[in-house]
XYZ file of C-alpha atoms in Angstrom:
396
model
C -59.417 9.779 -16.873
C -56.821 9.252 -19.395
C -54.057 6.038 -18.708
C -51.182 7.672 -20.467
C -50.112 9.055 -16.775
C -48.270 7.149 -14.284
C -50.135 6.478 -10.558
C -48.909 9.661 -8.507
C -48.283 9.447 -5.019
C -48.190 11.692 -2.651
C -46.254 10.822 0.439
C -46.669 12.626 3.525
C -47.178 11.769 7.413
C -50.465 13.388 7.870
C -53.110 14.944 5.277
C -55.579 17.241 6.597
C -56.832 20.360 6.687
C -55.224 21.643 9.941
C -51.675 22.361 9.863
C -50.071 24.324 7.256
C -47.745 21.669 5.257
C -51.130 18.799 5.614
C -53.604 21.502 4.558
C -51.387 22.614 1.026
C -50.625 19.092 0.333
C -54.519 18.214 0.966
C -55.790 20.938 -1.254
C -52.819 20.191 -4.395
C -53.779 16.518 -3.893
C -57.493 17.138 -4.205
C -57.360 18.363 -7.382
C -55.001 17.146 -9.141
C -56.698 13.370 -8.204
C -59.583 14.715 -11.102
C -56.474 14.880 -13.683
C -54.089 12.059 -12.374
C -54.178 8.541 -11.215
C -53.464 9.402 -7.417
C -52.524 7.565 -4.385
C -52.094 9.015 -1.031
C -49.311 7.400 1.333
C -49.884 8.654 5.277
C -50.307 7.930 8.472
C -53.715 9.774 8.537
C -56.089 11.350 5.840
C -58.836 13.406 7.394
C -60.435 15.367 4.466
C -64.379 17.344 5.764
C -65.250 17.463 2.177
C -65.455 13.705 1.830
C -64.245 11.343 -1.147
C -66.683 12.970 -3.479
C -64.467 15.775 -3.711
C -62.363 13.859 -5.130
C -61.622 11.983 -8.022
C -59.172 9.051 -8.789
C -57.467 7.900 -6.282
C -56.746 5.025 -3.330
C -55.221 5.761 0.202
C -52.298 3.115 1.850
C -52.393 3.855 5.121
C -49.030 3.441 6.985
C -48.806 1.529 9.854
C -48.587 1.384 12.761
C -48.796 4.639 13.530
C -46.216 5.783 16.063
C -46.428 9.134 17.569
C -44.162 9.683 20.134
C -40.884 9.709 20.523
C -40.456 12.139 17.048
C -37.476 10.311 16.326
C -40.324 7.209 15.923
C -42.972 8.630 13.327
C -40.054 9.917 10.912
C -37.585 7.020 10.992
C -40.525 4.307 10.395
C -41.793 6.577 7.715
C -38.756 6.605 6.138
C -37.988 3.056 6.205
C -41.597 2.311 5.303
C -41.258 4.049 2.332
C -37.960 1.965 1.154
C -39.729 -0.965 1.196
C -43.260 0.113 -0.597
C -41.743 2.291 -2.964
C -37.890 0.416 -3.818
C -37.647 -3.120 -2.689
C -41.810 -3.908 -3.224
C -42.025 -2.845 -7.088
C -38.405 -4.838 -7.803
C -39.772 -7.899 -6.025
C -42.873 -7.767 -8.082
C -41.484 -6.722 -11.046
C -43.844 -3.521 -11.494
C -43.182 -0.170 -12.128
C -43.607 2.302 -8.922
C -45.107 5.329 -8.997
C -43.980 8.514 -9.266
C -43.892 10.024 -5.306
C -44.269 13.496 -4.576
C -43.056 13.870 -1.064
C -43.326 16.377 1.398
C -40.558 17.141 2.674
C -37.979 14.545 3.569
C -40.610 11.912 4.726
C -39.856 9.511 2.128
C -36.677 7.674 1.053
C -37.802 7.264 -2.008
C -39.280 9.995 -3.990
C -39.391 12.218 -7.493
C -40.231 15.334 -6.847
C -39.988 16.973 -3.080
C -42.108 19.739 -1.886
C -40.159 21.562 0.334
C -41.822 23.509 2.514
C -39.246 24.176 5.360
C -35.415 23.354 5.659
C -33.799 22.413 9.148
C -30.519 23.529 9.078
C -31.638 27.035 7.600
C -33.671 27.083 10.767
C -31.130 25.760 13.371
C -28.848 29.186 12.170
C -30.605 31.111 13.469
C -33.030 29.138 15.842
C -30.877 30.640 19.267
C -32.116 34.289 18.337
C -35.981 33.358 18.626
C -35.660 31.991 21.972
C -35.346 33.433 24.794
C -31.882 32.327 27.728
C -34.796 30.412 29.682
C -35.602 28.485 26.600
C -32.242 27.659 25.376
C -31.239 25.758 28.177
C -34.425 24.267 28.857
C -34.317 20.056 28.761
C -36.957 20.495 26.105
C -35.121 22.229 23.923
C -32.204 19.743 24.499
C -34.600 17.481 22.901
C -36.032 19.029 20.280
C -32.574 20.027 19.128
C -31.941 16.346 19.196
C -34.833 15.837 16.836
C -33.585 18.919 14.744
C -30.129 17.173 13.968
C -31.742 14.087 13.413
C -33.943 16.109 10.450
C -30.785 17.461 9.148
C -29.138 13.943 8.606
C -32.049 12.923 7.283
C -32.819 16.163 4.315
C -28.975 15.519 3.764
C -30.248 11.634 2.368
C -32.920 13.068 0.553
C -32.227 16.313 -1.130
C -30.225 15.420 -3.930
C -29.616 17.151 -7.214
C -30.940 14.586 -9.867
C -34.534 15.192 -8.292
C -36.784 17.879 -8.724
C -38.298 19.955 -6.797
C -41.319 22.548 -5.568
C -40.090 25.548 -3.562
C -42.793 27.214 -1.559
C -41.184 30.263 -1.764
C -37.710 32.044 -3.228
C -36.260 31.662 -0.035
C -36.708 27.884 -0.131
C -35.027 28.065 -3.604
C -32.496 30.107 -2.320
C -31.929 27.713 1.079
C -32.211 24.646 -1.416
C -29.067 26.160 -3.244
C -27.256 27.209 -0.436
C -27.757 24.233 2.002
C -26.999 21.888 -0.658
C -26.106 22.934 -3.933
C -29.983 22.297 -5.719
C -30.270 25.126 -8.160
C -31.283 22.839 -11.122
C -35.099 21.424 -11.555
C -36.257 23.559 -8.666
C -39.885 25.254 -9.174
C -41.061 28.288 -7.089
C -44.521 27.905 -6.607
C -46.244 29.571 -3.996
C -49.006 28.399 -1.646
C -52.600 29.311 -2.301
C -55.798 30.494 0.011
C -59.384 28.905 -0.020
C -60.518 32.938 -0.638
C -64.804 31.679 0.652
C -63.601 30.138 3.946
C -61.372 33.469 4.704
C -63.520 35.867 4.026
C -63.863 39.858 4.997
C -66.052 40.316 7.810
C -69.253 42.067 5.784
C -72.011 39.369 6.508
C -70.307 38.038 9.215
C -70.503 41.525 11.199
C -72.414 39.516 14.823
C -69.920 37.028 14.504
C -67.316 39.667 15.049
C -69.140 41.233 17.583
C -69.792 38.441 19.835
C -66.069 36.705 19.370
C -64.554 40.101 20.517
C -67.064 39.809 23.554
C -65.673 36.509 24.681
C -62.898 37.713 24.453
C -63.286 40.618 26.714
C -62.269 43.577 23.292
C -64.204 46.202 23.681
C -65.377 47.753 20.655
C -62.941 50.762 20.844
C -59.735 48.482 21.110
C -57.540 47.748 18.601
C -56.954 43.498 18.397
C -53.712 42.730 17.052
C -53.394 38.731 16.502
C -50.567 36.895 16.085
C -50.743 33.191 14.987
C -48.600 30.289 14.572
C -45.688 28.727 16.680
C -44.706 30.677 19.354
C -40.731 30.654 18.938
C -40.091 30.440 15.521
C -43.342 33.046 14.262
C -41.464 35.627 16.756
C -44.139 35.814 19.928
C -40.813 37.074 21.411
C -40.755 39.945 19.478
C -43.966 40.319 19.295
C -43.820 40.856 23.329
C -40.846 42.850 23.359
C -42.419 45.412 20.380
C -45.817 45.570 21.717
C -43.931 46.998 25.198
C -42.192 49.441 23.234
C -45.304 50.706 21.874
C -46.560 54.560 23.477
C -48.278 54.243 26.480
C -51.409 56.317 25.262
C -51.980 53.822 22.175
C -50.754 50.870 24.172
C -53.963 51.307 26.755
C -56.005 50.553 23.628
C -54.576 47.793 22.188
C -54.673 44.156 22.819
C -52.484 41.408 21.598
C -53.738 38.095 20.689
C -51.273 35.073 19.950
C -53.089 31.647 19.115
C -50.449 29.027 18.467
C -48.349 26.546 20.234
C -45.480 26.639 22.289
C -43.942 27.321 26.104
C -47.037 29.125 27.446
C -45.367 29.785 30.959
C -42.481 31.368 28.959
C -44.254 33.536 27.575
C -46.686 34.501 30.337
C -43.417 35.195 32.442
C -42.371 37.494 29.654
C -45.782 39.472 29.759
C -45.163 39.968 33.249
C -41.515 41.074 32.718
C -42.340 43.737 30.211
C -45.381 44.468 32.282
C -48.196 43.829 29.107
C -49.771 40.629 30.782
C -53.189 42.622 31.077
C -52.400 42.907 27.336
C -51.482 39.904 26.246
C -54.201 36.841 25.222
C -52.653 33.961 24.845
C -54.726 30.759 23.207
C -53.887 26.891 22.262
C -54.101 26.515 17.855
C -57.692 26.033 16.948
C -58.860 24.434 13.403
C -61.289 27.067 13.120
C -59.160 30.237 12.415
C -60.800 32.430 10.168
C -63.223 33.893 12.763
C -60.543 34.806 15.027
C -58.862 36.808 11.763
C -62.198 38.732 10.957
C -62.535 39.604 14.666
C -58.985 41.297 14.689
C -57.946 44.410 13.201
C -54.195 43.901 12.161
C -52.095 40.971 11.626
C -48.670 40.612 12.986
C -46.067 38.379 12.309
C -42.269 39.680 12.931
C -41.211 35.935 12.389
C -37.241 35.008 12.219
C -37.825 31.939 9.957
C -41.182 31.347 7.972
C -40.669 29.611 4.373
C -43.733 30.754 3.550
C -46.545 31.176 6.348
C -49.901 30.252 5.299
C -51.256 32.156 8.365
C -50.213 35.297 6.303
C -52.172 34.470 3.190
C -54.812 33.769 5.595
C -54.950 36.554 7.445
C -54.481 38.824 3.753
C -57.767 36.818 2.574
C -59.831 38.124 5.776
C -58.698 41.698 4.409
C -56.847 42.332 7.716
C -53.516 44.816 7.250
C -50.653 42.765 7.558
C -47.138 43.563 9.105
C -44.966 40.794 8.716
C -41.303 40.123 8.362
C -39.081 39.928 4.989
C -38.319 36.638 6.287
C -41.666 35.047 5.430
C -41.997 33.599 1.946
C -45.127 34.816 1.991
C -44.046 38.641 2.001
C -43.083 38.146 -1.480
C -46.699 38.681 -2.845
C -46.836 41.803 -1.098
C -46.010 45.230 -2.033
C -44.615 47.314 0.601
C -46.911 49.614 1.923
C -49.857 48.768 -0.673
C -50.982 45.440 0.211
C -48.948 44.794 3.231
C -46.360 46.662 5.030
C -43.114 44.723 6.000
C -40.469 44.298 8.483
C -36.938 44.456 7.634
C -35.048 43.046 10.596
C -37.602 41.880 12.775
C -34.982 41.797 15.550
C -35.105 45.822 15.649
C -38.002 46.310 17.776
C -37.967 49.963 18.318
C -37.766 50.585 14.441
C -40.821 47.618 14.372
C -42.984 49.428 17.375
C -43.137 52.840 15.043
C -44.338 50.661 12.308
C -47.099 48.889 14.563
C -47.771 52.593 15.733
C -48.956 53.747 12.450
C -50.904 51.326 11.581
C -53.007 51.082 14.946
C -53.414 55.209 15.002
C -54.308 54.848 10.846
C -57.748 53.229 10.506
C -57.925 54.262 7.038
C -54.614 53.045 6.352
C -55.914 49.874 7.815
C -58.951 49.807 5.623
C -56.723 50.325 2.256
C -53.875 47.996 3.392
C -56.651 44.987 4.121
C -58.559 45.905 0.908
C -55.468 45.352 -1.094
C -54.536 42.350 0.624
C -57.685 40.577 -0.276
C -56.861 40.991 -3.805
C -53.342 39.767 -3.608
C -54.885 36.816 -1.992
C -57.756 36.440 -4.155
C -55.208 35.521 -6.905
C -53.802 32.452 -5.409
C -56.534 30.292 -5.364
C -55.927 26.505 -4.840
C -56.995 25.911 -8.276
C -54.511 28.134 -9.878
C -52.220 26.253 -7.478
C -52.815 22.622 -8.202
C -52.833 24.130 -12.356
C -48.842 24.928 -11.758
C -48.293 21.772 -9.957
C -50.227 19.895 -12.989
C -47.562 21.766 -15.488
C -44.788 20.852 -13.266
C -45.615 16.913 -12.555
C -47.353 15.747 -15.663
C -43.838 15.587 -17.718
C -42.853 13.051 -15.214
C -46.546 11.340 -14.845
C -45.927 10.738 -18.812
C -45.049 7.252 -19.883
């Protein structure tokens, strides 16, 4: 390990490999801690692999760690992160890192992954609920919490820093939320291609998965994963009624995710598919539950990227996902993935589903194509144009 760099820091609330922003951030991190001097600032850092998979680096844990209300783990975050990183290095006289945040987490930062933008989201937010939802206290709440964010990326995104788009969407949000077209860097997320794997040796696991849960062999499994809202469960619903009656009888949906369960149970029953419809609580083990489905769905509203789609490609599984995913632009329509244009148009999206669950072989081509797409954004190739990006400003 060279000295010439500066100590890197990544700042983020949690590291780990379960959620989609923790588990990019872990995996970048990872790696580039065998190249730079790295320091991870968080509330929590849960990594399976252990510190040998690792190289240089120290963790600062932040605390105390305060969960609930939202409002709590940002704001003390935030402040934190003016004292460690601005008034702690001027009091001692030393020169502070250079922070890669995620997000607006931290005051104080360099370079900002951003991996989702609030007020993109809060346009068009109303569409992916349903009335129920809208004027639910929850959502009161959590709207609270969402203009709260918004003040918050307004203090932090600002045009002398640079910054790591997950996707051209987030470069074009970045530009027109707040006028950042300068130092921004598109640079997609990547897939751990061994852990999401095609089903081949993994044929009983399959097998048994679908037998829990209740698939017969004949069925088509169409899973759905993420949060419930904003991935488009609505949709979802509303397009998997619309579907023929005679290919409907054979198809199942399956949404794993998070979100207002009664909601959408009452929505099921509205549409009459709640013999249809499984729905499950997220799980850290995921790929299973990809190899034991036969087509991926995600007619999402807002999705800066969508890891879940890179995922699901890796498994080999067909996608067909919206234009509104970052993620749909590594896929060539109708080669490697097929895509939705407005995933609001549901009768336009059903005859699209409809294919695909009558074309097997379409299925087979689609997922084998996918796998390749995904096999080409490994996290190594990743954390390699993160390296090119960061070490001009890790120079001394």
């Amino acid at each position: 390990m060279q000295n010439k760099y500066r100590l890197l820091t990544f700042a983020i609330h949690d590291l780990n490999p379960w959620g989609g922003h923790d588990r990019s951030t872990l995996e970048i991190a990872r790696r580039l801690s065998c190249k730079f001097p790295t320091q991870i600032y968080s509330y929590t850092l849960e990594d399976p692999l252990g510190k040998s998979a690792w190289g240089q680096y120290d963790y600062i844990r932040v605390w105390p760690e305060l969960r609930k209300p939202a409002i709590f783990l940002t704001g003390y975050f935030y402040l934190n992160s003016i004292w460690r990183f601005n008034l702690l290095p001027k009091i001692k006289n030393i020169q502070r890192p250079v922070i890669h945040a995620t997000g607006a987490c931290s005051f104080v930062s360099d370079i900002i992954q951003v991996q989702f933008i609030n007020s993109a989201w809060k346009k068009i937010k109303s569409n992916a609920l349903g009335p129920s939802e809208r004027s639910s206290i929850n959502n009161i709440y959590h709207n609270i919490i969402l203009n709260y964010d918004i003040w918050i990326e307004h203090q932090v995104f600002k045009k002398q820093k640079s910054y790591i788009a997950i996707s051209n969407q987030v470069a074009n949000e970045l530009n027109a939320e707040f006028g950042i077209r300068d130092h921004v860097h598109v640079i997609h997320h990547g897939v751990d291609s061994r852990t999401f794997c095609p089903v081949m040796e993994n044929v009983m696991e399959r097998e048994q998965l679908r037998k829990n849960l209740g698939i017969s062999c004949d069925e088509v499994l169409i899973v759905f994963v993420g949060a419930y809202a904003r991935k488009g469960l609505l949709q979802a619903i509303q397009t998997f009624a619309a579907l023929a009656p005679h290919i409907k009888k054979k198809t199942k949906l399956l949404a794993i995710g998070r979100g207002d369960l009664d909601f959408f149970k009452q929505q099921a029953k509205a549409f009459n598919i709640e013999k249809h419809l499984l729905l499950m609580n997220s799980i850290k083990d995921i790929a299973p539950y990809y190899r034991a489905s036969d087509l991926f769905l995600l007619p999402t509203l807002y999705e800066p990227f969508g890891l879940v789609i890179l995922e699901a490609m890796s498994c080999g599984l067909p996608v067909l996902v919206s234009k509104r995913a970052g993620a749909s632009e590594l896929i060539c329509d109708g080669k490697s993935g097929v895509l939705i244009d407005d995933p609001l148009d549901v009768n336009k999206l059903a005859h699209q589903l409809e294919l695909m669950i009558e074309n097997p072989e379409m299925r087979k081509k689609l997922g084998e194509q996918a796998r390749l797409v995904a096999e080409k954004r490994s996290w190594d190739q990743v954390a390699q144009e993160y390296a090119t990006v960061l070490e001009p400003l890790l120079l001394k």
